[in-house]
Amino acid sequence: MTVREDEIERPSGAKGLYSVVEKPHFAIIIPVHNHQVYMVEQYRYPVGERQLEFPQGTWDDAPGVDPLTLAAGELKEETGLTAGTMEHVGFQYLAYGMCNQGYHIYLARELTAGEQQLDPEEEGLTVHQLSLDELDEKIISGQIKDASTCNALGLARLKGYL
C-alpha cells in the first residue's frame, strides 16, 4: 500500500492537494450451496470489532495475480471450500474518491469441503452458513456492515445469479 499527495490544478485553475491510497485489487467470493451462503467472521482491527462478511482478500506478494486464481485461493484459505464453478459477477471500486483499489466479485458453486489455510492475520476467523433470508435480515438490521459484502450480494441479485 502506498499513500501519496498530489498537487493538482482544477478546471477552474484553482490549485489543490489530493490524497490517494494505492492498493492492489482484491477478490470477494459469494459461496452458495442449496440457498445457503458461507460467510466468515473475523476481527477487523480498524473498527475494533468482529465482523461477518463474504470471504475476500488480496495477495500482497502477488498484486498482479489473475483475479479468478485469487478468488479460488482466498475461498480455500478462509473457508476450506473448493468451488467446482466460479462465475465472475462484476468489478467495482472500493472507494474511488480516495483509493484506486477495486474488487472482483465471484459466485462460487459446487462446493467441496476441505481444510482452512489461514494467514496469521486471520487468526480466530470462523466460518458460518446462513440462508439468504438470514443474510438479508443481518444486513437490514445493521449486523453486517461490510460495504463490499452488501454490494456483492446486491450486484449478484440484480444480475440474476441469486
PDB file of C-alpha atoms in Angstrom:
ATOM      1  CA  MET A   1       0.000   0.000   0.000  1.00  0.00           C
ATOM      2  CA  THR A   2       1.174   3.500  -0.729  1.00  0.00           C
ATOM      3  CA  VAL A   3      -0.255   6.863   0.177  1.00  0.00           C
ATOM      4  CA  ARG A   4       0.561   9.920  -1.876  1.00  0.00           C
ATOM      5  CA  GLU A   5      -0.478  13.553  -2.053  1.00  0.00           C
ATOM      6  CA  ASP A   6      -0.694  15.112  -5.497  1.00  0.00           C
ATOM      7  CA  GLU A   7      -0.657  18.809  -6.180  1.00  0.00           C
ATOM      8  CA  ILE A   8      -3.495  19.328  -8.642  1.00  0.00           C
ATOM      9  CA  GLU A   9      -4.998  22.096 -10.696  1.00  0.00           C
ATOM     10  CA  ARG A  10      -8.780  22.039 -11.023  1.00  0.00           C
ATOM     11  CA  PRO A  11     -10.560  23.005 -14.270  1.00  0.00           C
ATOM     12  CA  SER A  12     -11.197  26.441 -12.722  1.00  0.00           C
ATOM     13  CA  GLY A  13      -7.462  26.944 -12.316  1.00  0.00           C
ATOM     14  CA  ALA A  14      -7.603  26.646  -8.519  1.00  0.00           C
ATOM     15  CA  LYS A  15      -4.722  24.685  -7.033  1.00  0.00           C
ATOM     16  CA  GLY A  16      -5.264  21.910  -4.524  1.00  0.00           C
ATOM     17  CA  LEU A  17      -3.913  18.819  -2.849  1.00  0.00           C
ATOM     18  CA  TYR A  18      -5.403  15.354  -3.429  1.00  0.00           C
ATOM     19  CA  SER A  19      -4.560  12.379  -1.203  1.00  0.00           C
ATOM     20  CA  VAL A  20      -4.634   8.940  -2.831  1.00  0.00           C
ATOM     21  CA  VAL A  21      -4.314   5.458  -1.322  1.00  0.00           C
ATOM     22  CA  GLU A  22      -2.956   2.867  -3.762  1.00  0.00           C
ATOM     23  CA  LYS A  23      -3.665  -0.792  -3.022  1.00  0.00           C
ATOM     24  CA  PRO A  24      -3.888  -3.912  -5.188  1.00  0.00           C
ATOM     25  CA  HIS A  25      -7.309  -5.141  -6.248  1.00  0.00           C
ATOM     26  CA  PHE A  26      -8.952  -7.876  -4.207  1.00  0.00           C
ATOM     27  CA  ALA A  27     -11.494 -10.622  -4.783  1.00  0.00           C
ATOM     28  CA  ILE A  28     -14.719 -11.217  -2.888  1.00  0.00           C
ATOM     29  CA  ILE A  29     -16.475 -14.547  -3.153  1.00  0.00           C
ATOM     30  CA  ILE A  30     -20.137 -15.463  -2.629  1.00  0.00           C
ATOM     31  CA  PRO A  31     -20.060 -19.204  -1.851  1.00  0.00           C
ATOM     32  CA  VAL A  32     -23.570 -20.632  -2.401  1.00  0.00           C
ATOM     33  CA  HIS A  33     -24.931 -24.108  -1.726  1.00  0.00           C
ATOM     34  CA  ASN A  34     -28.642 -25.035  -1.511  1.00  0.00           C
ATOM     35  CA  HIS A  35     -29.822 -21.429  -0.961  1.00  0.00           C
ATOM     36  CA  GLN A  36     -27.261 -21.049   1.824  1.00  0.00           C
ATOM     37  CA  VAL A  37     -24.197 -18.805   1.757  1.00  0.00           C
ATOM     38  CA  TYR A  38     -20.912 -19.312   3.549  1.00  0.00           C
ATOM     39  CA  MET A  39     -19.526 -16.287   5.346  1.00  0.00           C
ATOM     40  CA  VAL A  40     -16.531 -15.625   7.547  1.00  0.00           C
ATOM     41  CA  GLU A  41     -16.353 -13.718  10.797  1.00  0.00           C
ATOM     42  CA  GLN A  42     -13.120 -12.142  11.910  1.00  0.00           C
ATOM     43  CA  TYR A  43     -11.734  -9.331  13.991  1.00  0.00           C
ATOM     44  CA  ARG A  44     -11.271  -6.154  11.979  1.00  0.00           C
ATOM     45  CA  TYR A  45      -8.653  -4.034  13.699  1.00  0.00           C
ATOM     46  CA  PRO A  46      -9.556  -0.627  12.174  1.00  0.00           C
ATOM     47  CA  VAL A  47     -13.090  -0.771  13.643  1.00  0.00           C
ATOM     48  CA  GLY A  48     -12.221  -2.839  16.727  1.00  0.00           C
ATOM     49  CA  GLU A  49     -14.979  -5.397  16.116  1.00  0.00           C
ATOM     50  CA  ARG A  50     -15.573  -8.900  14.826  1.00  0.00           C
ATOM     51  CA  GLN A  51     -17.464  -8.653  11.554  1.00  0.00           C
ATOM     52  CA  LEU A  52     -19.370 -11.081   9.343  1.00  0.00           C
ATOM     53  CA  GLU A  53     -18.563 -10.822   5.632  1.00  0.00           C
ATOM     54  CA  PHE A  54     -18.070 -12.819   2.460  1.00  0.00           C
ATOM     55  CA  PRO A  55     -14.591 -14.354   2.053  1.00  0.00           C
ATOM     56  CA  GLN A  56     -12.329 -11.766   0.470  1.00  0.00           C
ATOM     57  CA  GLY A  57      -8.745 -10.700   0.170  1.00  0.00           C
ATOM     58  CA  THR A  58      -5.700  -9.877  -1.862  1.00  0.00           C
ATOM     59  CA  TRP A  59      -2.217 -11.314  -2.097  1.00  0.00           C
ATOM     60  CA  ASP A  60       0.258  -8.549  -1.274  1.00  0.00           C
ATOM     61  CA  ASP A  61       3.149 -10.658  -2.572  1.00  0.00           C
ATOM     62  CA  ALA A  62       1.389 -11.193  -5.944  1.00  0.00           C
ATOM     63  CA  PRO A  63      -0.510  -7.976  -6.758  1.00  0.00           C
ATOM     64  CA  GLY A  64      -0.922  -8.858 -10.455  1.00  0.00           C
ATOM     65  CA  VAL A  65      -2.351 -12.343  -9.911  1.00  0.00           C
ATOM     66  CA  ASP A  66      -5.254 -13.455 -12.111  1.00  0.00           C
ATOM     67  CA  PRO A  67      -8.499 -12.493 -10.293  1.00  0.00           C
ATOM     68  CA  LEU A  68     -10.012 -15.973 -10.697  1.00  0.00           C
ATOM     69  CA  THR A  69      -6.901 -17.581  -9.194  1.00  0.00           C
ATOM     70  CA  LEU A  70      -7.040 -15.071  -6.335  1.00  0.00           C
ATOM     71  CA  ALA A  71     -10.737 -15.730  -5.697  1.00  0.00           C
ATOM     72  CA  ALA A  72     -10.301 -19.523  -5.659  1.00  0.00           C
ATOM     73  CA  GLY A  73      -7.275 -19.177  -3.381  1.00  0.00           C
ATOM     74  CA  GLU A  74      -8.999 -16.855  -0.917  1.00  0.00           C
ATOM     75  CA  LEU A  75     -12.054 -19.127  -0.771  1.00  0.00           C
ATOM     76  CA  LYS A  76      -9.843 -22.124   0.044  1.00  0.00           C
ATOM     77  CA  GLU A  77      -7.679 -20.233   2.551  1.00  0.00           C
ATOM     78  CA  GLU A  78     -10.526 -18.709   4.549  1.00  0.00           C
ATOM     79  CA  THR A  79     -13.241 -21.386   4.371  1.00  0.00           C
ATOM     80  CA  GLY A  80     -11.513 -24.582   3.271  1.00  0.00           C
ATOM     81  CA  LEU A  81     -14.010 -24.762   0.389  1.00  0.00           C
ATOM     82  CA  THR A  82     -13.132 -25.552  -3.213  1.00  0.00           C
ATOM     83  CA  ALA A  83     -15.589 -24.479  -5.911  1.00  0.00           C
ATOM     84  CA  GLY A  84     -16.481 -26.608  -8.920  1.00  0.00           C
ATOM     85  CA  THR A  85     -17.637 -23.455 -10.714  1.00  0.00           C
ATOM     86  CA  MET A  86     -16.710 -19.803 -10.268  1.00  0.00           C
ATOM     87  CA  GLU A  87     -18.701 -17.157 -12.132  1.00  0.00           C
ATOM     88  CA  HIS A  88     -17.439 -13.582 -12.449  1.00  0.00           C
ATOM     89  CA  VAL A  89     -20.262 -11.293 -11.320  1.00  0.00           C
ATOM     90  CA  GLY A  90     -18.501  -7.977 -11.881  1.00  0.00           C
ATOM     91  CA  PHE A  91     -15.867  -5.455 -10.829  1.00  0.00           C
ATOM     92  CA  GLN A  92     -16.395  -2.474  -8.540  1.00  0.00           C
ATOM     93  CA  TYR A  93     -14.155   0.159  -6.968  1.00  0.00           C
ATOM     94  CA  LEU A  94     -13.995   0.228  -3.188  1.00  0.00           C
ATOM     95  CA  ALA A  95     -13.884   3.997  -2.617  1.00  0.00           C
ATOM     96  CA  TYR A  96     -12.605   5.757  -5.720  1.00  0.00           C
ATOM     97  CA  GLY A  97     -12.798   9.185  -4.136  1.00  0.00           C
ATOM     98  CA  MET A  98      -9.692   8.319  -2.113  1.00  0.00           C
ATOM     99  CA  CYS A  99      -8.388   4.912  -3.261  1.00  0.00           C
ATOM    100  CA  ASN A 100      -7.618   3.141  -6.542  1.00  0.00           C
ATOM    101  CA  GLN A 101      -8.423  -0.319  -5.114  1.00  0.00           C
ATOM    102  CA  GLY A 102     -11.179  -2.316  -6.725  1.00  0.00           C
ATOM    103  CA  TYR A 103     -12.565  -5.787  -6.321  1.00  0.00           C
ATOM    104  CA  HIS A 104     -13.698  -8.660  -8.490  1.00  0.00           C
ATOM    105  CA  ILE A 105     -16.908 -10.374  -7.364  1.00  0.00           C
ATOM    106  CA  TYR A 106     -17.259 -14.124  -7.914  1.00  0.00           C
ATOM    107  CA  LEU A 107     -20.082 -16.554  -7.259  1.00  0.00           C
ATOM    108  CA  ALA A 108     -18.808 -19.975  -6.158  1.00  0.00           C
ATOM    109  CA  ARG A 109     -20.941 -23.119  -6.553  1.00  0.00           C
ATOM    110  CA  GLU A 110     -20.475 -26.902  -6.426  1.00  0.00           C
ATOM    111  CA  LEU A 111     -18.579 -26.567  -3.166  1.00  0.00           C
ATOM    112  CA  THR A 112     -16.358 -29.255  -1.668  1.00  0.00           C
ATOM    113  CA  ALA A 113     -15.228 -29.019   1.964  1.00  0.00           C
ATOM    114  CA  GLY A 114     -11.576 -29.115   2.938  1.00  0.00           C
ATOM    115  CA  GLU A 115      -9.156 -27.600   5.439  1.00  0.00           C
ATOM    116  CA  GLN A 116      -8.702 -23.868   6.005  1.00  0.00           C
ATOM    117  CA  GLN A 117      -5.258 -22.383   5.361  1.00  0.00           C
ATOM    118  CA  LEU A 118      -5.449 -19.167   7.393  1.00  0.00           C
ATOM    119  CA  ASP A 119      -2.858 -16.417   7.267  1.00  0.00           C
ATOM    120  CA  PRO A 120      -1.523 -15.175  10.641  1.00  0.00           C
ATOM    121  CA  GLU A 121      -3.683 -12.021  10.479  1.00  0.00           C
ATOM    122  CA  GLU A 122      -6.780 -14.231  10.051  1.00  0.00           C
ATOM    123  CA  GLU A 123      -6.299 -15.845  13.452  1.00  0.00           C
ATOM    124  CA  GLY A 124      -9.669 -16.556  15.033  1.00  0.00           C
ATOM    125  CA  LEU A 125     -11.560 -16.454  11.721  1.00  0.00           C
ATOM    126  CA  THR A 126     -14.695 -18.606  11.823  1.00  0.00           C
ATOM    127  CA  VAL A 127     -16.967 -19.856   9.035  1.00  0.00           C
ATOM    128  CA  HIS A 128     -20.756 -19.508   9.194  1.00  0.00           C
ATOM    129  CA  GLN A 129     -23.545 -20.763   6.962  1.00  0.00           C
ATOM    130  CA  LEU A 130     -26.666 -18.594   6.580  1.00  0.00           C
ATOM    131  CA  SER A 131     -29.789 -18.743   4.471  1.00  0.00           C
ATOM    132  CA  LEU A 132     -30.271 -15.864   2.047  1.00  0.00           C
ATOM    133  CA  ASP A 133     -33.176 -14.671   4.226  1.00  0.00           C
ATOM    134  CA  GLU A 134     -30.938 -14.636   7.328  1.00  0.00           C
ATOM    135  CA  LEU A 135     -28.309 -12.722   5.370  1.00  0.00           C
ATOM    136  CA  ASP A 136     -30.884 -10.124   4.323  1.00  0.00           C
ATOM    137  CA  GLU A 137     -32.048  -9.726   7.934  1.00  0.00           C
ATOM    138  CA  LYS A 138     -28.488  -9.210   9.183  1.00  0.00           C
ATOM    139  CA  ILE A 139     -27.840  -6.551   6.528  1.00  0.00           C
ATOM    140  CA  ILE A 140     -31.115  -4.718   7.194  1.00  0.00           C
ATOM    141  CA  SER A 141     -30.588  -4.788  10.975  1.00  0.00           C
ATOM    142  CA  GLY A 142     -27.053  -3.411  10.636  1.00  0.00           C
ATOM    143  CA  GLN A 143     -25.324  -6.529  11.933  1.00  0.00           C
ATOM    144  CA  ILE A 144     -23.447  -6.833   8.638  1.00  0.00           C
ATOM    145  CA  LYS A 145     -21.686  -3.556   7.852  1.00  0.00           C
ATOM    146  CA  ASP A 146     -19.165  -4.558   5.206  1.00  0.00           C
ATOM    147  CA  ALA A 147     -19.952  -2.478   2.133  1.00  0.00           C
ATOM    148  CA  SER A 148     -18.190  -4.903  -0.228  1.00  0.00           C
ATOM    149  CA  THR A 149     -20.320  -7.790   1.052  1.00  0.00           C
ATOM    150  CA  CYS A 150     -23.553  -5.807   0.688  1.00  0.00           C
ATOM    151  CA  ASN A 151     -22.590  -4.584  -2.770  1.00  0.00           C
ATOM    152  CA  ALA A 152     -21.507  -8.036  -3.989  1.00  0.00           C
ATOM    153  CA  LEU A 153     -24.811  -9.542  -2.872  1.00  0.00           C
ATOM    154  CA  GLY A 154     -26.816  -6.739  -4.483  1.00  0.00           C
ATOM    155  CA  LEU A 155     -24.992  -6.954  -7.797  1.00  0.00           C
ATOM    156  CA  ALA A 156     -25.305 -10.756  -7.887  1.00  0.00           C
ATOM    157  CA  ARG A 157     -29.048 -10.432  -7.301  1.00  0.00           C
ATOM    158  CA  LEU A 158     -29.519  -7.669  -9.875  1.00  0.00           C
ATOM    159  CA  LYS A 159     -27.726  -9.788 -12.473  1.00  0.00           C
ATOM    160  CA  GLY A 160     -29.915 -12.802 -11.649  1.00  0.00           C
ATOM    161  CA  TYR A 161     -27.253 -15.021 -10.054  1.00  0.00           C
ATOM    162  CA  LEU A 162     -29.235 -15.386  -6.809  1.00  0.00           C
TER     163      LEU A 162
END
